[in-house]
Short mmCIF file of C-alpha atoms and ligand atoms in Angstrom, two decimals:
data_model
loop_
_atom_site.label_atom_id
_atom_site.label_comp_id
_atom_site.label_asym_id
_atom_site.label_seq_id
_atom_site.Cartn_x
_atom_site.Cartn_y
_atom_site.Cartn_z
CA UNK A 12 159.69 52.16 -77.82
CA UNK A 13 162.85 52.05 -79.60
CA UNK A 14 164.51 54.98 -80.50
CA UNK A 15 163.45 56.62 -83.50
CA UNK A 16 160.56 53.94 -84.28
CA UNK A 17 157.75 56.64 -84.45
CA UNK A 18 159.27 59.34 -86.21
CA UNK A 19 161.25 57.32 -89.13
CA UNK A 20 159.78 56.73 -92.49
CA UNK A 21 160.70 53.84 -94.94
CA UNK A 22 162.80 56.17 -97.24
CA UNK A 23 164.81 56.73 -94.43
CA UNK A 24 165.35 53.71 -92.79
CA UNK A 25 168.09 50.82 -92.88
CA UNK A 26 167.10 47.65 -93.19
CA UNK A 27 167.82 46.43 -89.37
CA UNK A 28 165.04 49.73 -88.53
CA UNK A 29 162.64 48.33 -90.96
CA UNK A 30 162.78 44.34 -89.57
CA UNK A 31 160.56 43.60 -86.57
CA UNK A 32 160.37 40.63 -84.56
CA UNK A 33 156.94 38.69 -83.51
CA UNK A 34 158.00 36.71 -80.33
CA UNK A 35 154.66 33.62 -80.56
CA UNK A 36 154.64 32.40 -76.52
CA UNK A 37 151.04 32.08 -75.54
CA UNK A 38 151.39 27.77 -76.20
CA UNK A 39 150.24 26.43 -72.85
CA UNK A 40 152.71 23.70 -73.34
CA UNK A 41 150.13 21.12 -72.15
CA UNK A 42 153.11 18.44 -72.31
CA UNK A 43 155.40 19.92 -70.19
CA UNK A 44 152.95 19.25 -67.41
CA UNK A 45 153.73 22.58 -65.76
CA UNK A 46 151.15 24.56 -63.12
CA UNK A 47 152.45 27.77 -65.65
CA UNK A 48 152.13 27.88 -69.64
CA UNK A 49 155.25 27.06 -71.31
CA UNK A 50 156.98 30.11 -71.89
CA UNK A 51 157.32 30.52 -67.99
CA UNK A 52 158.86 27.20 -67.43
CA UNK A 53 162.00 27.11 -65.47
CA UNK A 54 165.13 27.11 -68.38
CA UNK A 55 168.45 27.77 -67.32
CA UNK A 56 167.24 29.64 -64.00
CA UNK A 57 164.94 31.94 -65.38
CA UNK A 58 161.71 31.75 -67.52
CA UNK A 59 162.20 30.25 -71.07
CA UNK A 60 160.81 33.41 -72.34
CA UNK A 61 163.43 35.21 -71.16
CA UNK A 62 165.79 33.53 -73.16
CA UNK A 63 164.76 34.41 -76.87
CA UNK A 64 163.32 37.37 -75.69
CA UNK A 65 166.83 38.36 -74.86
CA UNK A 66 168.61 37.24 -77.71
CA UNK A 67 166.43 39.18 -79.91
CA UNK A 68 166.42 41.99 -78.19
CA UNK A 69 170.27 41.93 -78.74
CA UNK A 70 170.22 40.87 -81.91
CA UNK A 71 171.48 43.66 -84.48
CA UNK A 72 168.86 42.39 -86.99
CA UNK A 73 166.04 43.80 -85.06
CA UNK A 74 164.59 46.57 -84.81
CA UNK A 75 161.56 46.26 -82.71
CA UNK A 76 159.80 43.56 -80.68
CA UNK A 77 156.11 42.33 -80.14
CA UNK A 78 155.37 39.40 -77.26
CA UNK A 79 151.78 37.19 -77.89
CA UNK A 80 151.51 36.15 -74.13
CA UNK A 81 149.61 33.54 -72.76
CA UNK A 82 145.85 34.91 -71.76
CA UNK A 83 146.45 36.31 -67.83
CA UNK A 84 150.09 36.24 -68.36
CA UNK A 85 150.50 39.49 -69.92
CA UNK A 86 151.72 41.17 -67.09
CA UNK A 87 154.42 38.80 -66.15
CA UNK A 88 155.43 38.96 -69.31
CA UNK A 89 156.19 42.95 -69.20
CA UNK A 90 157.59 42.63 -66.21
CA UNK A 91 160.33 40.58 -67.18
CA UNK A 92 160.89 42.19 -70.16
CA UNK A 93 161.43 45.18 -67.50
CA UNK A 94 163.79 42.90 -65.73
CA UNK A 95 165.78 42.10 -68.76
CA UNK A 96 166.13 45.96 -69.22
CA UNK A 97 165.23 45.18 -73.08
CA UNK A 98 165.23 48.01 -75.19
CA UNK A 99 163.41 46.61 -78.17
CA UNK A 100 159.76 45.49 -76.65
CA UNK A 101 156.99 47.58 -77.98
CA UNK A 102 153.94 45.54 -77.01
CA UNK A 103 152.81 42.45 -74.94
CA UNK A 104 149.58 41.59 -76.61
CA UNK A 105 147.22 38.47 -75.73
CA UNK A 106 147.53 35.35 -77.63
CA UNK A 107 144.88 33.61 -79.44
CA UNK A 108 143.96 29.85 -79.08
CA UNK A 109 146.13 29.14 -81.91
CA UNK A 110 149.66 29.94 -82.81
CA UNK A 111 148.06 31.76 -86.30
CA UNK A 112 146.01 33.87 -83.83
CA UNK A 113 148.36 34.51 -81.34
CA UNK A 114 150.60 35.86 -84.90
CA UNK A 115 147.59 37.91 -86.67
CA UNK A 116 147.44 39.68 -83.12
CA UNK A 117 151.21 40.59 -82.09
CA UNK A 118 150.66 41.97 -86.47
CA UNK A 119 148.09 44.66 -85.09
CA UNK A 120 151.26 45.83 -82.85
CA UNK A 121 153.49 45.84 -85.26
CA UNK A 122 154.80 49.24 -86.79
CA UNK A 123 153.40 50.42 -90.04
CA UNK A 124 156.94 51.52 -91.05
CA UNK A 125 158.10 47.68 -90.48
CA UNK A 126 159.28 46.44 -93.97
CA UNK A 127 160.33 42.41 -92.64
CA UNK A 128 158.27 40.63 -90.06
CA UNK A 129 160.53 37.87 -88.24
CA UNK A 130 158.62 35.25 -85.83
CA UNK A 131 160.03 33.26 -83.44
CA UNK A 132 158.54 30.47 -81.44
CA UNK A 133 159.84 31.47 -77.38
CA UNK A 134 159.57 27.64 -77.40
CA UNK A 135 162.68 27.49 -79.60
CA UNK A 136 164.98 29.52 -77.08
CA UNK A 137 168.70 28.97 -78.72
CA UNK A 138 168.24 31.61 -81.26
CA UNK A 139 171.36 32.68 -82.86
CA UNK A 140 172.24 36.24 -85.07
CA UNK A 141 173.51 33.84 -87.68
CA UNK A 142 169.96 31.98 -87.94
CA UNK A 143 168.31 35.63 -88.25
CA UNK A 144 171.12 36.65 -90.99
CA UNK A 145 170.25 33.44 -92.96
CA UNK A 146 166.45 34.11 -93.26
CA UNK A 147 167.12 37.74 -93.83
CA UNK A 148 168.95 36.82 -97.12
CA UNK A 149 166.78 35.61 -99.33
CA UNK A 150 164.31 38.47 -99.00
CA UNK A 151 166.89 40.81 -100.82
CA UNK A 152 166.92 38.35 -103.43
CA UNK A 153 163.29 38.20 -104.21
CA UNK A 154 161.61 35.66 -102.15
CA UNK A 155 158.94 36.86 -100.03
CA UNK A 156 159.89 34.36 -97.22
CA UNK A 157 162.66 32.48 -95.48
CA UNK A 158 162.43 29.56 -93.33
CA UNK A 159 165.54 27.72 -91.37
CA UNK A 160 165.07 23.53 -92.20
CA UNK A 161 166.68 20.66 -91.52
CA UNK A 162 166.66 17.38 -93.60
CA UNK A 163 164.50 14.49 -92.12
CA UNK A 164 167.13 11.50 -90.93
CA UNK A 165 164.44 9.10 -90.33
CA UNK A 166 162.16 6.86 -92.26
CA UNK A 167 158.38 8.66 -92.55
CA UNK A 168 155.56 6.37 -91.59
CA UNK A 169 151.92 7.22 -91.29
CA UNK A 170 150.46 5.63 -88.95
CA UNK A 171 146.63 4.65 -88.11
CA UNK A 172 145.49 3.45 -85.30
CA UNK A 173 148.70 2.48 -83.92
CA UNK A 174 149.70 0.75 -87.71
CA UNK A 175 151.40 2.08 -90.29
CA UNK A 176 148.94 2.83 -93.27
CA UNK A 177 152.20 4.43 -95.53
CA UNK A 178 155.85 5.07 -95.79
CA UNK A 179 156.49 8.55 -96.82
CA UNK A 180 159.05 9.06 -99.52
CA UNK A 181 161.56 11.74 -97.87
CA UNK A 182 162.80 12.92 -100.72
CA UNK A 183 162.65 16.87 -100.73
CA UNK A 184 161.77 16.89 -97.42
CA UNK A 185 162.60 19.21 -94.78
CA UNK A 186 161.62 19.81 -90.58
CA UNK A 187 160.33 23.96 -90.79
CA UNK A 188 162.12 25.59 -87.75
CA UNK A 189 161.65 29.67 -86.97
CA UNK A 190 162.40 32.19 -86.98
CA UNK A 191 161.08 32.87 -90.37
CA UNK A 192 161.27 36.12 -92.03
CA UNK A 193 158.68 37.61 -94.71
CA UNK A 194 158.06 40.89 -96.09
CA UNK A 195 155.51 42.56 -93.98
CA UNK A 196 153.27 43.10 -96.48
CA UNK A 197 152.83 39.59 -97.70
CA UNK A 198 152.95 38.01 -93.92
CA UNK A 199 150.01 40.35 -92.99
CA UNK A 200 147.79 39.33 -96.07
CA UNK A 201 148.42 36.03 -95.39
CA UNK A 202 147.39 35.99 -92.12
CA UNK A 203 144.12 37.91 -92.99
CA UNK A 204 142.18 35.11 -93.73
CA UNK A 205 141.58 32.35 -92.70
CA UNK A 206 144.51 30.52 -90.68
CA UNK A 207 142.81 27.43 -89.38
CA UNK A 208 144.82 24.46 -89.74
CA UNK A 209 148.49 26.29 -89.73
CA UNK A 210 150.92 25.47 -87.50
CA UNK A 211 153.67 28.02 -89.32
CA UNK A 212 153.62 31.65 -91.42
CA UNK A 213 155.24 29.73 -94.25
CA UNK A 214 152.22 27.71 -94.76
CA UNK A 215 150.31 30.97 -94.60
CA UNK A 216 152.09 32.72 -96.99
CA UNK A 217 152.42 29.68 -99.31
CA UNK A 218 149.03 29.12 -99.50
CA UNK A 219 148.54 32.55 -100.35
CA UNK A 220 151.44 32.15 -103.84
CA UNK A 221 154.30 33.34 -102.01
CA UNK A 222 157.97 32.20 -102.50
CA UNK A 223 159.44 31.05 -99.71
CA UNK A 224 163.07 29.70 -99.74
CA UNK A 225 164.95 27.75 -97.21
CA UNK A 226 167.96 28.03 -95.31
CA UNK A 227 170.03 26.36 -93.54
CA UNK A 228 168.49 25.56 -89.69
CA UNK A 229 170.24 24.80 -86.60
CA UNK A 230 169.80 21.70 -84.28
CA UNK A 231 169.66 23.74 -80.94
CA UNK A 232 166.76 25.31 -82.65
CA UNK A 233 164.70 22.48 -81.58
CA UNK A 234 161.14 22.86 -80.31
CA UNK A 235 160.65 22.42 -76.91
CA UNK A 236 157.51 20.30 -76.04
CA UNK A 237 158.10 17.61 -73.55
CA UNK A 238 160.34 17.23 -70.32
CA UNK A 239 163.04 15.45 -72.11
CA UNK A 240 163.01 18.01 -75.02
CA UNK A 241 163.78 21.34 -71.89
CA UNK A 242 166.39 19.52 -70.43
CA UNK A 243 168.16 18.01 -73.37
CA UNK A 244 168.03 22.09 -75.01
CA UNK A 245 168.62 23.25 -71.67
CA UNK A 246 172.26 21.26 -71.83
CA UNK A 247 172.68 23.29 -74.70
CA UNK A 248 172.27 26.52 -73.58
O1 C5P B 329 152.12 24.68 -79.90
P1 C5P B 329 153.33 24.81 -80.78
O2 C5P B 329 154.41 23.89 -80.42
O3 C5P B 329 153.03 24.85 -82.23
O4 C5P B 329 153.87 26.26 -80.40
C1 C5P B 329 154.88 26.92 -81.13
C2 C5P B 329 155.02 28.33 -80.58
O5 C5P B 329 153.78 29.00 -80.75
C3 C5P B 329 155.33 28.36 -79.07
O6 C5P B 329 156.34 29.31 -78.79
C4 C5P B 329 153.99 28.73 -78.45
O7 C5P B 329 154.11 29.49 -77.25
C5 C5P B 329 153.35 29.56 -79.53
N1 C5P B 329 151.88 29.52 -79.48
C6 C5P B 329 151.17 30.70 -79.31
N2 C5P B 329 149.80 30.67 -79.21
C7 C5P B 329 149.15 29.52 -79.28
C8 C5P B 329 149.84 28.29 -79.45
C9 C5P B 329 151.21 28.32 -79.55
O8 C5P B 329 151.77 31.78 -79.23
N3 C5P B 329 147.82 29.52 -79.14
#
């Protein structure tokens, strides 16, 4: 427990006490073709979880930390979180079979007193202060969300049965990265009902009337999924 989590009240926090992090890493990572799920493939000699769980545990933006694990993995999980001596980690809970779940139950960890909930997908390892400090903005100005995106370069195509049905006008559109920051309030709602079907908070919250602005994202912040995706961010790191 970090200090001075369970005895602080909102009046008398800062805002770094009052922003806790969500750390989504129960994906079995099906395309990595691993005998482990995702978050405990090998990434720069150590699990990838260890790697985001590290940088946001020495992040000055955060406050407090809460891991989803994969389902039998929650003890591995602590354990290195032991190992990385972090300071931050409140709770390991159990994911969920979706990445919504896995988020609605790292929220039942999550401090009362927190007033921003950041989450981070551990399959996006290169997190950077600067990222956090971008989606941390525009909740001071109003918005009730931030998400880091980056433009589309390609053409969009939809594609049926192996032919493309549509080209997708890519005007005003953007590739959603994490982490994304909301007010706690409005993330929890939002994930209160039903959250088939989302594959981010922002849709969540969107769905639900909130404003969510964008920043600026960052390449390294890609997703890992495949092979070629761990080594190519691995080269990175
Ligand atoms: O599967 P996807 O690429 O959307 O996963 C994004 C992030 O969500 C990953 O870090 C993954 O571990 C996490 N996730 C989760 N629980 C799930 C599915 C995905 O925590 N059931």
């Amino acid at each position: 427990m970090p200090e001075g989590a369970s005895d602080s009240t909102p009046s008398q926090q800062s805002p770094t006490d009052a922003t806790w992090a969500v750390l989504v890493a129960a994906g079995a990572g099906e395309r990595l073709d691993l005998d482990r799920p995702k978050a405990f493939a090998r990434f720069a000699g150590r699990p990838l979880l260890a790697e985001s769980l590290d940088r946001l545990d020495r992040c000055p933006w955060v406050h407090a930390i809460v891991v989803a694990a994969p389902a039998g993995w929650e003890e591995p999980a602590i354990l290195l979180s032991e190992e990385l001596a972090t300071g931050k980690v409140v709770a390991c809970v159990t994911g969920g079979a979706t990445r919504a779940e896995s988020v609605r139950n790292a929220l039942a960890e999550v401090g009362e007193e927190a007033v921003v909930i950041l989450v981070h997908d551990a399959a996006r390892p290169l997190l950077t202060d600067e990222v956090v400090e971008r989606v941390l903005g525009p909740l001071a100005e109003g918005f009730e969300g931030a998400v880091p995106a980056l433009p589309v370069p390609d053409t969009l195509k939809r594609v049926e049965e192996g032919r493309i049905v549509e080209t997708v006008p890519r005007d005003g559109l953007v590739g959603a990265q994490t982490p994304q920051a909301f007010l706690a309030p409005v993330l929890r709602n939002a994930c209160a009902g039903d959250v088939s079907g989302a594959t981010d908070c922002a849709s969540l919250v969107e769905r639900a009337g909130g404003r969510v602005a964008i920043v600026a994202g960052d390449l390294h912040l890609l997703k890992i999924t495949t092979p070629e995706d761990l080594a190519f961010v691995e080269s990175w790191a």
